[in-house]
mmCIF file with all atom_site columns, C-alpha atoms in Angstrom:
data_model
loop_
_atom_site.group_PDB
_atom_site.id
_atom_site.type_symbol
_atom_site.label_atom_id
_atom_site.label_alt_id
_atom_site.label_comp_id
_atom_site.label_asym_id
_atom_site.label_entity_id
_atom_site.label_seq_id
_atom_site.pdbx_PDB_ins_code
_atom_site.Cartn_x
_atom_site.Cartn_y
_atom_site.Cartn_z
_atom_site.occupancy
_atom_site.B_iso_or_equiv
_atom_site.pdbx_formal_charge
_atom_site.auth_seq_id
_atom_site.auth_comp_id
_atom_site.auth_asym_id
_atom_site.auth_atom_id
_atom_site.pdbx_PDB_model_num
ATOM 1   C CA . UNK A 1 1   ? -9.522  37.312 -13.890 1.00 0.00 ? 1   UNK A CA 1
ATOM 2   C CA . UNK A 1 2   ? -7.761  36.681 -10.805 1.00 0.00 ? 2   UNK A CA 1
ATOM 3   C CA . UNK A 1 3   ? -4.426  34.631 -10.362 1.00 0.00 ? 3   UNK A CA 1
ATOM 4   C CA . UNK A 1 4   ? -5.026  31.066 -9.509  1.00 0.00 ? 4   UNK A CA 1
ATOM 5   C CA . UNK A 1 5   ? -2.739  29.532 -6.555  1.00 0.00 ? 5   UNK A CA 1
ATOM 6   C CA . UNK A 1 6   ? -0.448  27.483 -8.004  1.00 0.00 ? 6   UNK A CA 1
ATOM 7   C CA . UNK A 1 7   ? -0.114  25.277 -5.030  1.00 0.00 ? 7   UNK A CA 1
ATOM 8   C CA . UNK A 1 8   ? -3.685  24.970 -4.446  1.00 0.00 ? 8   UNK A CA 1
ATOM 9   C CA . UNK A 1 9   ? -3.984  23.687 -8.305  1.00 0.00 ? 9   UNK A CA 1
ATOM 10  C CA . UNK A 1 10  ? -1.127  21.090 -7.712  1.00 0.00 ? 10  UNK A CA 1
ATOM 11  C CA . UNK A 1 11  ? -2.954  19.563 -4.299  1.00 0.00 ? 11  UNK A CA 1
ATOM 12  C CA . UNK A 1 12  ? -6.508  19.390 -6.193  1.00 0.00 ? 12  UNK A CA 1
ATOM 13  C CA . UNK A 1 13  ? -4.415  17.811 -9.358  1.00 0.00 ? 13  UNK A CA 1
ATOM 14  C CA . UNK A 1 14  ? -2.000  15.416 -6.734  1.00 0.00 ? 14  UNK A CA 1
ATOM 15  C CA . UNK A 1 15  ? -5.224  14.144 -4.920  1.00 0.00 ? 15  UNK A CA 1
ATOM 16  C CA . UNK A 1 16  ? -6.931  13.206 -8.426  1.00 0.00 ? 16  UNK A CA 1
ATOM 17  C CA . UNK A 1 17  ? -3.883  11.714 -9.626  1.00 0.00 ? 17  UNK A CA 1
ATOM 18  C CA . UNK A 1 18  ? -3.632  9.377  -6.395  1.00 0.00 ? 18  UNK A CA 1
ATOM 19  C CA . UNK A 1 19  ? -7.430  8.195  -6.915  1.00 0.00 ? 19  UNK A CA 1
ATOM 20  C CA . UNK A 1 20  ? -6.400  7.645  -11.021 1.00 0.00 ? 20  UNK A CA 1
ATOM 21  C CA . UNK A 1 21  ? -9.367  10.288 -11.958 1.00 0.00 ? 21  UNK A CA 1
ATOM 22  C CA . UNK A 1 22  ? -9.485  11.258 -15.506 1.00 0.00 ? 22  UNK A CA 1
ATOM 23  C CA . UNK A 1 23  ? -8.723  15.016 -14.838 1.00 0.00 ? 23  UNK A CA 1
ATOM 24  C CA . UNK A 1 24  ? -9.550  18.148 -16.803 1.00 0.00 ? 24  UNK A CA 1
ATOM 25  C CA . UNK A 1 25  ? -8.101  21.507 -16.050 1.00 0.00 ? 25  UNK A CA 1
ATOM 26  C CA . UNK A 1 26  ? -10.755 24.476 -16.892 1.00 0.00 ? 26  UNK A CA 1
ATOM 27  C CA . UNK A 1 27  ? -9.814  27.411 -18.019 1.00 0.00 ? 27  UNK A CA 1
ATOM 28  C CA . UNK A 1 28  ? -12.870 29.600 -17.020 1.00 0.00 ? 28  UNK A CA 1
ATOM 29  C CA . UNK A 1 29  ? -13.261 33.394 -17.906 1.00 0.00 ? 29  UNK A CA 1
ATOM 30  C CA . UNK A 1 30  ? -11.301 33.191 -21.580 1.00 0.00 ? 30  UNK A CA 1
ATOM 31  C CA . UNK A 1 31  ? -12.865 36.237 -22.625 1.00 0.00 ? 31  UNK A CA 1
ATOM 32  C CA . UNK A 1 32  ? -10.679 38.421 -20.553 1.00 0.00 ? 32  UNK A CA 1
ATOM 33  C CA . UNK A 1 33  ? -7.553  39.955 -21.516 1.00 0.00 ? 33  UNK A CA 1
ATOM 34  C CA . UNK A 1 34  ? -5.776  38.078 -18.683 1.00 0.00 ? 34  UNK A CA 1
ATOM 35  C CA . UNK A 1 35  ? -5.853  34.800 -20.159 1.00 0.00 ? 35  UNK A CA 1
ATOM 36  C CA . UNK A 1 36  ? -2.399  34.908 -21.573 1.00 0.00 ? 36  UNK A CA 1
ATOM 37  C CA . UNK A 1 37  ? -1.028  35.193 -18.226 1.00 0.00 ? 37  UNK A CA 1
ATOM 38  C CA . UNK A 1 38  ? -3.363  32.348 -16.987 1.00 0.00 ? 38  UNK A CA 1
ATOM 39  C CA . UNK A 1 39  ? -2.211  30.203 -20.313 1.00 0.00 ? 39  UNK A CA 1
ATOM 40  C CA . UNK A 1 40  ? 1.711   30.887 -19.146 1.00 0.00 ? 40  UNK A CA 1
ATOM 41  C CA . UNK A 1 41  ? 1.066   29.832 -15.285 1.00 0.00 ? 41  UNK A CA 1
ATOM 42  C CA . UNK A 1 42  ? -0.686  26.372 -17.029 1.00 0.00 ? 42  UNK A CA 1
ATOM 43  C CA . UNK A 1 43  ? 2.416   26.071 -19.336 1.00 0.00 ? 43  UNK A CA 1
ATOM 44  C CA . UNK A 1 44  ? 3.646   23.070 -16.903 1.00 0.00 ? 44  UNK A CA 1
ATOM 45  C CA . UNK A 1 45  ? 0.889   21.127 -16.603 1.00 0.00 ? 45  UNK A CA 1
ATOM 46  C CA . UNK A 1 46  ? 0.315   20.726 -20.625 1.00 0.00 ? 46  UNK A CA 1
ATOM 47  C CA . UNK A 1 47  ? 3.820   20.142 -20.774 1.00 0.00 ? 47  UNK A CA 1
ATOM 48  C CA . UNK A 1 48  ? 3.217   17.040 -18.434 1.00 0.00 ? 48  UNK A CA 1
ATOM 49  C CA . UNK A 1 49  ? -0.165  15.922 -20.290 1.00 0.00 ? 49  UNK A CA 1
ATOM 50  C CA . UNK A 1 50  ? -2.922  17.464 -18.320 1.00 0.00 ? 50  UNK A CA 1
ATOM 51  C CA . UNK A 1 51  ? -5.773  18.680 -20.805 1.00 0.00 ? 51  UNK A CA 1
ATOM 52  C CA . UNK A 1 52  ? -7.142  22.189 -20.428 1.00 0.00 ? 52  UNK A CA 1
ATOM 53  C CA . UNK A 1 53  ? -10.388 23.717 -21.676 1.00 0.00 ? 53  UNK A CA 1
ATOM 54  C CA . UNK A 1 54  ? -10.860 27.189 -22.004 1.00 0.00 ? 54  UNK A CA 1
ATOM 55  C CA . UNK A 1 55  ? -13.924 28.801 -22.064 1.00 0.00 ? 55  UNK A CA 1
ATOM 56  C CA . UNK A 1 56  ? -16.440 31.224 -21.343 1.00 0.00 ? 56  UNK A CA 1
ATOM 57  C CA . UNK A 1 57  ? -19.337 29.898 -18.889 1.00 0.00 ? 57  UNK A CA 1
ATOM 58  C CA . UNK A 1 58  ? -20.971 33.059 -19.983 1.00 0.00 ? 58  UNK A CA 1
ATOM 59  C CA . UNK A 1 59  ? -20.937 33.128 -23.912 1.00 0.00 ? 59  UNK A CA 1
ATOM 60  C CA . UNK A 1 60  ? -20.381 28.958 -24.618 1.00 0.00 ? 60  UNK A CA 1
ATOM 61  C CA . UNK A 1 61  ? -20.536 26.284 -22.272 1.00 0.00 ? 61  UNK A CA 1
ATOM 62  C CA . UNK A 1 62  ? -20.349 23.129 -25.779 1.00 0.00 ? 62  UNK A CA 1
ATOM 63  C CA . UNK A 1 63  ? -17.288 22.606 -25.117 1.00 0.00 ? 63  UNK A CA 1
ATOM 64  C CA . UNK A 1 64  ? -17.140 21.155 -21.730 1.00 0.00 ? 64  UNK A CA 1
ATOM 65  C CA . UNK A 1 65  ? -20.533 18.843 -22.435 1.00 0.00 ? 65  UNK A CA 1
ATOM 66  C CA . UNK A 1 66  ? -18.310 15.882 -23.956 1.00 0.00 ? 66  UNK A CA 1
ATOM 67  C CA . UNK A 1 67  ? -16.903 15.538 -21.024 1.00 0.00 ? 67  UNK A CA 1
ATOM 68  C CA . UNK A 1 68  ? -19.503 15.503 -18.782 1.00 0.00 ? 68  UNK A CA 1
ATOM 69  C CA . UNK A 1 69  ? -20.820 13.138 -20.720 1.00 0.00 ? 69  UNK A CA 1
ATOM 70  C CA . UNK A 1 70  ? -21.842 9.678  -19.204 1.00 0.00 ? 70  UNK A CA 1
ATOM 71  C CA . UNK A 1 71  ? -19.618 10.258 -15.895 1.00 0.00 ? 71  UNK A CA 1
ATOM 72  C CA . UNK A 1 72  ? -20.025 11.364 -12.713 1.00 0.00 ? 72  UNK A CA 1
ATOM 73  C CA . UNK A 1 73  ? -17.971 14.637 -12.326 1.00 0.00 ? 73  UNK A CA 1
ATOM 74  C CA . UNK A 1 74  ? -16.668 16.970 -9.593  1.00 0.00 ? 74  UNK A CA 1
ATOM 75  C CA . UNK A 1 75  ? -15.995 20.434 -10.138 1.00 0.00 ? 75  UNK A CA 1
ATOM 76  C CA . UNK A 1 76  ? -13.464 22.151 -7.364  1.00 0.00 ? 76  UNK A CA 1
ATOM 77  C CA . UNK A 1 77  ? -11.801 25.019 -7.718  1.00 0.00 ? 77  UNK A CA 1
ATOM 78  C CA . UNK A 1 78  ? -10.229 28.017 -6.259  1.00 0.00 ? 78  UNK A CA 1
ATOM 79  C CA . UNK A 1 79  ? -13.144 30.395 -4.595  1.00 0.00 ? 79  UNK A CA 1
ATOM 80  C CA . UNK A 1 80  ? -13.971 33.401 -7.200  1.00 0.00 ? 80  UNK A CA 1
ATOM 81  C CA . UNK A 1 81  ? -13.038 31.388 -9.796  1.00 0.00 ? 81  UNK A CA 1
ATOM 82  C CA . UNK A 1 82  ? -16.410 31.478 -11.751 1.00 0.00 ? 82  UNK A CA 1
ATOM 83  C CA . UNK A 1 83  ? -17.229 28.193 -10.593 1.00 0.00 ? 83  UNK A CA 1
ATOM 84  C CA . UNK A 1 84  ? -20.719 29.079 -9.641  1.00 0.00 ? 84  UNK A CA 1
ATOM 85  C CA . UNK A 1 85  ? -21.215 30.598 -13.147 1.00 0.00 ? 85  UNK A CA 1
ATOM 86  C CA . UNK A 1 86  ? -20.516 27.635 -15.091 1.00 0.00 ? 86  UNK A CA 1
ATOM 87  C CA . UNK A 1 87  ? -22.777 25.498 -12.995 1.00 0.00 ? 87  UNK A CA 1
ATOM 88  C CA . UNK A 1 88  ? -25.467 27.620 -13.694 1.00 0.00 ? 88  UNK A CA 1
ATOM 89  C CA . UNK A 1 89  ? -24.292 27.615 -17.770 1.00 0.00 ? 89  UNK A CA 1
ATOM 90  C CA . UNK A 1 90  ? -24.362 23.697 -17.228 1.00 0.00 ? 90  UNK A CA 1
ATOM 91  C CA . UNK A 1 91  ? -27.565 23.255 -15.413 1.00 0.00 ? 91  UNK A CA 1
ATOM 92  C CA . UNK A 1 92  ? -29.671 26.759 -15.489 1.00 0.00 ? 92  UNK A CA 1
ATOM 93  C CA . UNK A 1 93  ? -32.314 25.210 -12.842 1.00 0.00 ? 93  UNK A CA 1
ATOM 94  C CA . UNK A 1 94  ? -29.374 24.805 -10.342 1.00 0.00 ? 94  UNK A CA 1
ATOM 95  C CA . UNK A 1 95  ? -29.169 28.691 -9.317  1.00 0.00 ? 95  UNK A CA 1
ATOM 96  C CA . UNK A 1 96  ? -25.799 28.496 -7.738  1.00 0.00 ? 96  UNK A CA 1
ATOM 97  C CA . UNK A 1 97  ? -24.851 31.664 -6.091  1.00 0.00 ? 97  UNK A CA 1
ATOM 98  C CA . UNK A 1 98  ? -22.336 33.963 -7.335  1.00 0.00 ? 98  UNK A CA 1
ATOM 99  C CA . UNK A 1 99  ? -20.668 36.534 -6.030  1.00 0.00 ? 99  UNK A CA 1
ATOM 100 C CA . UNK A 1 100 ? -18.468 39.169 -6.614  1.00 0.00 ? 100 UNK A CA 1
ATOM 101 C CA . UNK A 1 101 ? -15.062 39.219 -5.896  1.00 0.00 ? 101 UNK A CA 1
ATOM 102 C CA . UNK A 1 102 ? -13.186 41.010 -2.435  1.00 0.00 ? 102 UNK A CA 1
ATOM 103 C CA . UNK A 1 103 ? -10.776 42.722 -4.112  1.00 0.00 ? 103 UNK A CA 1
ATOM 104 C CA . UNK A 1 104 ? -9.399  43.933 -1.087  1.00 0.00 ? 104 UNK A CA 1
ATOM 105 C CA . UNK A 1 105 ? -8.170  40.654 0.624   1.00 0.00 ? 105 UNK A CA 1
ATOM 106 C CA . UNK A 1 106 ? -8.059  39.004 -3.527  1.00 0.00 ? 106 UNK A CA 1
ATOM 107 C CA . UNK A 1 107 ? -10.112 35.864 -2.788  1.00 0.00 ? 107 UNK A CA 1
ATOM 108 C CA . UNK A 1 108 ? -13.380 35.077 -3.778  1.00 0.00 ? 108 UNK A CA 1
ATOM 109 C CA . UNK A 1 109 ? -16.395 35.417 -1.492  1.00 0.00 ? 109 UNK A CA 1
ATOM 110 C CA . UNK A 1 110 ? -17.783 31.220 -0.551  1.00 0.00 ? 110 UNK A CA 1
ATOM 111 C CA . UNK A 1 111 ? -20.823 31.048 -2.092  1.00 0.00 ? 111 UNK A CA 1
ATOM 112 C CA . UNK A 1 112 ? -21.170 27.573 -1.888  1.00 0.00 ? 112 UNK A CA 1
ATOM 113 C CA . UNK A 1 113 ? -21.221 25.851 1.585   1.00 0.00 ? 113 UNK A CA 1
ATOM 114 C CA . UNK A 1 114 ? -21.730 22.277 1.178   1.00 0.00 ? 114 UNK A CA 1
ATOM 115 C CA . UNK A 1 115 ? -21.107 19.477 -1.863  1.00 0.00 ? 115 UNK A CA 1
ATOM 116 C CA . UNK A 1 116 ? -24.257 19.108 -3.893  1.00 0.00 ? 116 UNK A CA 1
ATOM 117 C CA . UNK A 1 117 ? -25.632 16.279 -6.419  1.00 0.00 ? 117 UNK A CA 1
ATOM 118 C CA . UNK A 1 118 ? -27.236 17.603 -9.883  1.00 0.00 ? 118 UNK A CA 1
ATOM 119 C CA . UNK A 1 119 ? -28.370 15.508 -12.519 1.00 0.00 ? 119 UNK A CA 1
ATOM 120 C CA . UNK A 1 120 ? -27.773 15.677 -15.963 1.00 0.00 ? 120 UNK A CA 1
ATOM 121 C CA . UNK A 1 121 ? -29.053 12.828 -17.576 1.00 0.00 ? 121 UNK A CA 1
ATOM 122 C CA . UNK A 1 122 ? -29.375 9.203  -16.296 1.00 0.00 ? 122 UNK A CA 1
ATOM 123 C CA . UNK A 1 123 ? -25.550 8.315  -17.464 1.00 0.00 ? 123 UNK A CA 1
ATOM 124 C CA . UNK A 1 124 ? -24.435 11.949 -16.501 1.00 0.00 ? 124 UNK A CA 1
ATOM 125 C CA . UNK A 1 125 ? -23.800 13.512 -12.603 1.00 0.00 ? 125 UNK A CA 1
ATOM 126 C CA . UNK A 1 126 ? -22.172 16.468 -11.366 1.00 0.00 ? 126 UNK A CA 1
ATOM 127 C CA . UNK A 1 127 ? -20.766 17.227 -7.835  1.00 0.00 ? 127 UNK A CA 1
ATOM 128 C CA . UNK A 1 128 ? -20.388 21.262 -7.143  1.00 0.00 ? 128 UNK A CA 1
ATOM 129 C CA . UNK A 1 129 ? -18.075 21.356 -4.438  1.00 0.00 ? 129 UNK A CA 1
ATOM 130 C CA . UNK A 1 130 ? -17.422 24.658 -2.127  1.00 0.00 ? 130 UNK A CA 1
ATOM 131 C CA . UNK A 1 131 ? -14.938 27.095 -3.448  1.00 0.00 ? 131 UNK A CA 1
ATOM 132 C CA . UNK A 1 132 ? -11.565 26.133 -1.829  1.00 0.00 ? 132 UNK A CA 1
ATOM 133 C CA . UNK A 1 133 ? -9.114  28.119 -0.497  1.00 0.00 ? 133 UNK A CA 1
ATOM 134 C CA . UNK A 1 134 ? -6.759  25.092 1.065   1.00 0.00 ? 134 UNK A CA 1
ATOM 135 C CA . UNK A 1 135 ? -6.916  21.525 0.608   1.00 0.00 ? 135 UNK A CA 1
ATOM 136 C CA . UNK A 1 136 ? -5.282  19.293 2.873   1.00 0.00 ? 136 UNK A CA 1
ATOM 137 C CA . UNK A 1 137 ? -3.069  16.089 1.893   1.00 0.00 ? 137 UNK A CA 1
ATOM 138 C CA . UNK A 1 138 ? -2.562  14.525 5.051   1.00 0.00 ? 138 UNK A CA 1
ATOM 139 C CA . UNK A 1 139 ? -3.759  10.994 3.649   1.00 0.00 ? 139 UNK A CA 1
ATOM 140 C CA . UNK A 1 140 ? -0.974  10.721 1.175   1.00 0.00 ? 140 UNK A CA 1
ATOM 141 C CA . UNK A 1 141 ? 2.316   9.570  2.534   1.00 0.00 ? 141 UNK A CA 1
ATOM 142 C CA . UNK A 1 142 ? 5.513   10.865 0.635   1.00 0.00 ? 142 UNK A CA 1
ATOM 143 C CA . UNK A 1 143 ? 5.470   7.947  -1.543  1.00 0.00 ? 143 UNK A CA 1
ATOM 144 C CA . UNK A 1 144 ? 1.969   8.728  -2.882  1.00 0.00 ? 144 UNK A CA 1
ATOM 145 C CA . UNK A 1 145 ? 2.929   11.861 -3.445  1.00 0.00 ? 145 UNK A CA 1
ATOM 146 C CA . UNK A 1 146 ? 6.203   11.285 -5.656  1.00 0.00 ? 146 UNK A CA 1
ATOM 147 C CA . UNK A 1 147 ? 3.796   8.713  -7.849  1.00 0.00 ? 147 UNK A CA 1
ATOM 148 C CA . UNK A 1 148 ? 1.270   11.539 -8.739  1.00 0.00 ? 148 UNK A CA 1
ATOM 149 C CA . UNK A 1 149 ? 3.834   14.265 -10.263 1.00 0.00 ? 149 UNK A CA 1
ATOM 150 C CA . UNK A 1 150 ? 3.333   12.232 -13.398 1.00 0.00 ? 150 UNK A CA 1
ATOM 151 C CA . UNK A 1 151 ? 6.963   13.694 -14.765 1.00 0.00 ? 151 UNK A CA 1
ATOM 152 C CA . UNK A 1 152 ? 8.417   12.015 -11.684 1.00 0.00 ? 152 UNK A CA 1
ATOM 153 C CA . UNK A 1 153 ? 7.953   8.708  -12.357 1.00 0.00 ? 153 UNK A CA 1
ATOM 154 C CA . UNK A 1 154 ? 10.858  8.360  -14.851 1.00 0.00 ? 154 UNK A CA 1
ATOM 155 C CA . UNK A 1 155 ? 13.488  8.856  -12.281 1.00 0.00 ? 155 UNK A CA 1
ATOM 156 C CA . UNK A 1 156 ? 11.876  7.063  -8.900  1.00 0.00 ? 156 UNK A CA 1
ATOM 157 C CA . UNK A 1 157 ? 14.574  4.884  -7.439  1.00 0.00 ? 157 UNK A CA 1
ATOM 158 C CA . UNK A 1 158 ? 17.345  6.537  -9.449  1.00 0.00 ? 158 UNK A CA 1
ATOM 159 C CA . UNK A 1 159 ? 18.248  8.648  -6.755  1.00 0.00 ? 159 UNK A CA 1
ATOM 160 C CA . UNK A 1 160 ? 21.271  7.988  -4.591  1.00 0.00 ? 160 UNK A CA 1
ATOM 161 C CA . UNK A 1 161 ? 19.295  7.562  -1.150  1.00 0.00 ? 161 UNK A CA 1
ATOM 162 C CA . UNK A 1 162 ? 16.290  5.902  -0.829  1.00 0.00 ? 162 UNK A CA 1
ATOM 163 C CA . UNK A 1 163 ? 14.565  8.019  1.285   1.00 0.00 ? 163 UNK A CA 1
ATOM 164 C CA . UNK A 1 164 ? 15.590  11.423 -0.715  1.00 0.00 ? 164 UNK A CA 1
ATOM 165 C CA . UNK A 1 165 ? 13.556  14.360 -0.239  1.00 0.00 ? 165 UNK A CA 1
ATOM 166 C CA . UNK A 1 166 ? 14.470  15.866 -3.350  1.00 0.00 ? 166 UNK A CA 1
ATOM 167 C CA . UNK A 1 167 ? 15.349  18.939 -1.675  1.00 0.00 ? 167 UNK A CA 1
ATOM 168 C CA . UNK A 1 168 ? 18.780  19.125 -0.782  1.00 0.00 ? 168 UNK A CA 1
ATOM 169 C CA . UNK A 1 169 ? 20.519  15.525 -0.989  1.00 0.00 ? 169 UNK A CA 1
ATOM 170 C CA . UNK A 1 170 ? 23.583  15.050 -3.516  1.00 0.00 ? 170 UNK A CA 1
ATOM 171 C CA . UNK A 1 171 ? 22.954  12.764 -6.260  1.00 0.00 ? 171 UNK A CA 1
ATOM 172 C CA . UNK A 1 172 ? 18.936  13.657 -6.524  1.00 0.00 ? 172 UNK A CA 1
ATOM 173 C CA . UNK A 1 173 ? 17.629  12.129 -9.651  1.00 0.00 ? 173 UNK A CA 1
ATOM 174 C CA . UNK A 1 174 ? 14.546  14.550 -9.876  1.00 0.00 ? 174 UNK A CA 1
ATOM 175 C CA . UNK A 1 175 ? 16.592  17.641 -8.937  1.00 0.00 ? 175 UNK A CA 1
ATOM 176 C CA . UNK A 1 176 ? 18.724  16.381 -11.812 1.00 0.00 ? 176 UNK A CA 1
ATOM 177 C CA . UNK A 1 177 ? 16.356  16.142 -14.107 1.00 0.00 ? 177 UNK A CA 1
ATOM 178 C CA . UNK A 1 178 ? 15.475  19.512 -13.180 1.00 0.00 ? 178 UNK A CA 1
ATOM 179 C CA . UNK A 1 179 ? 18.433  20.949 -13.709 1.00 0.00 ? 179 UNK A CA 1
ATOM 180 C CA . UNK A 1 180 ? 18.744  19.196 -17.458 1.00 0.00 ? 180 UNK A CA 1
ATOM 181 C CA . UNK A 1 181 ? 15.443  20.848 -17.943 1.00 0.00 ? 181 UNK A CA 1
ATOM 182 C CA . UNK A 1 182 ? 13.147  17.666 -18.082 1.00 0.00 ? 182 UNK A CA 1
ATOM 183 C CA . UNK A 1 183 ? 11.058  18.513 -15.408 1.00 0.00 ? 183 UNK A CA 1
ATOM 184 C CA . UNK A 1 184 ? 9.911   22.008 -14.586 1.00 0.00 ? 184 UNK A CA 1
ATOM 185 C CA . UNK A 1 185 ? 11.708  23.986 -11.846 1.00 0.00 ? 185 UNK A CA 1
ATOM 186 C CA . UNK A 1 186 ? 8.414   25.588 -10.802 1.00 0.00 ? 186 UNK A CA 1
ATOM 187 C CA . UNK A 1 187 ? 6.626   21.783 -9.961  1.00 0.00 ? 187 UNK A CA 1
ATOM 188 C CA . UNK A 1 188 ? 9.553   21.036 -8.299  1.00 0.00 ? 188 UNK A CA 1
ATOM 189 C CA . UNK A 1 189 ? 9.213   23.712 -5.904  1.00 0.00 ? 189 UNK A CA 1
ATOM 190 C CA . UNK A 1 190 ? 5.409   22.797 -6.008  1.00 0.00 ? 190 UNK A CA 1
ATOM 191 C CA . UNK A 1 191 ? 6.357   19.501 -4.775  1.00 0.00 ? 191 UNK A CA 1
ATOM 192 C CA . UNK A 1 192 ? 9.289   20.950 -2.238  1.00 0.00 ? 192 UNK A CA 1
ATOM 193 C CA . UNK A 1 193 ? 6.636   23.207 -0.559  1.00 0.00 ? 193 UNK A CA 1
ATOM 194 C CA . UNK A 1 194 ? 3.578   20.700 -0.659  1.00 0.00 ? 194 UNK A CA 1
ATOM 195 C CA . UNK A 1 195 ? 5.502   17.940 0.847   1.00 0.00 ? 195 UNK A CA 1
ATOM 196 C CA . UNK A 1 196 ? 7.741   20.031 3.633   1.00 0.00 ? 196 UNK A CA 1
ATOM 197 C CA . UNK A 1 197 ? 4.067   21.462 4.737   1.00 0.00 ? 197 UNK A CA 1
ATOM 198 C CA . UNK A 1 198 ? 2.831   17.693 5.070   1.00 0.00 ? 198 UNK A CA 1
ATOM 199 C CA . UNK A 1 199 ? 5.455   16.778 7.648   1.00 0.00 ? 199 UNK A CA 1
#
């Protein structure tokens, strides 16, 4: 099981939250021995409320089938990430290509080039989306942005300039809360990098 980019994960999660989709973290690959790591690295999003599912698109795919359930659903993810393989658990006529991984530069191998439409049922879709190594933000402003760190929200306006970065300005509510341990030092620095690469 490879690491999963932590920033990557918080883009895909920040664009979701701006759009108010009902997001589901998956947890692919929970057969392997790596998946306490993986659990650890996810610590801060359960914290915060996101739901994760693990599973194993190659022994059970039930779990996931509630929630596919009478929506229309996107799966993106991180290229390598055994996207492709659950898919194929999901729908076996789709055939998705898989791959395996380039261990030599650590990143998955596209497979898939282009968004595609299966579906399920009449009340059920599913949009397979190309593995992704970056995913840009440059339609959210900064204020966007603040609103979809969900453990933000509390302490919005409470800082001592309005236009606060939350990087280095005195009196910073989130960095605050931070430092009293309410919000998670490693989002913060998601949200530090994410928005000082948006500039």
């Amino acid at each position: 099981m490879r690491a999963f980019n932590d920033e990557l994960l918080a883009r895909c999660l920040l664009a979701g939250q701006d759009q108010k989709l009902n997001i589901l973290i998956v947890l692919n690959k929970s057969d392997l021995p790596q998946i306490a790591a993986a659990r650890e690295q996810l610590a801060p999003y359960t914290k915060i409320g996101y739901r994760v599912l693990e599973l194993s698109a190659k022994q059970d795919i039930d779990p996931l089938l509630p929630y596919l359930q009478g929506n229309t659903s996107v799966f993106v993810g991180q290229s390598g990430m055994g996207k492709s393989t659950l898919i194929n658990a999901v729908i076996p006529e789709a055939h998705a290509a898989t791959r395996e991984i380039s261990t030599v530069l650590d990143s998955g191998k596209h497979t898939t080039t282009h968004a595609k439409l299966y579906h399920l049922n009449t009340d059920s879709h599913l949009i397979d989306c190309p593995g992704v190594q970056l995913f840009g933000l440059h339609h959210l402003d900064f204020a966007a942005m603040e609103r979809s760190f969900p453990e933000f929200l509390p302490y919005l306006g409470e800082c001592r300039f309005a236009n606060c970065s939350h990087s280095h300005e005195p009196d910073c509510a989130i960095r605050k809360a931070t430092a009293e341990g309410k919000i998670d030092e490693r989002r913060l620095k998601l949200f530090q990098q994410i928005t000082s690469a948006t500039k």
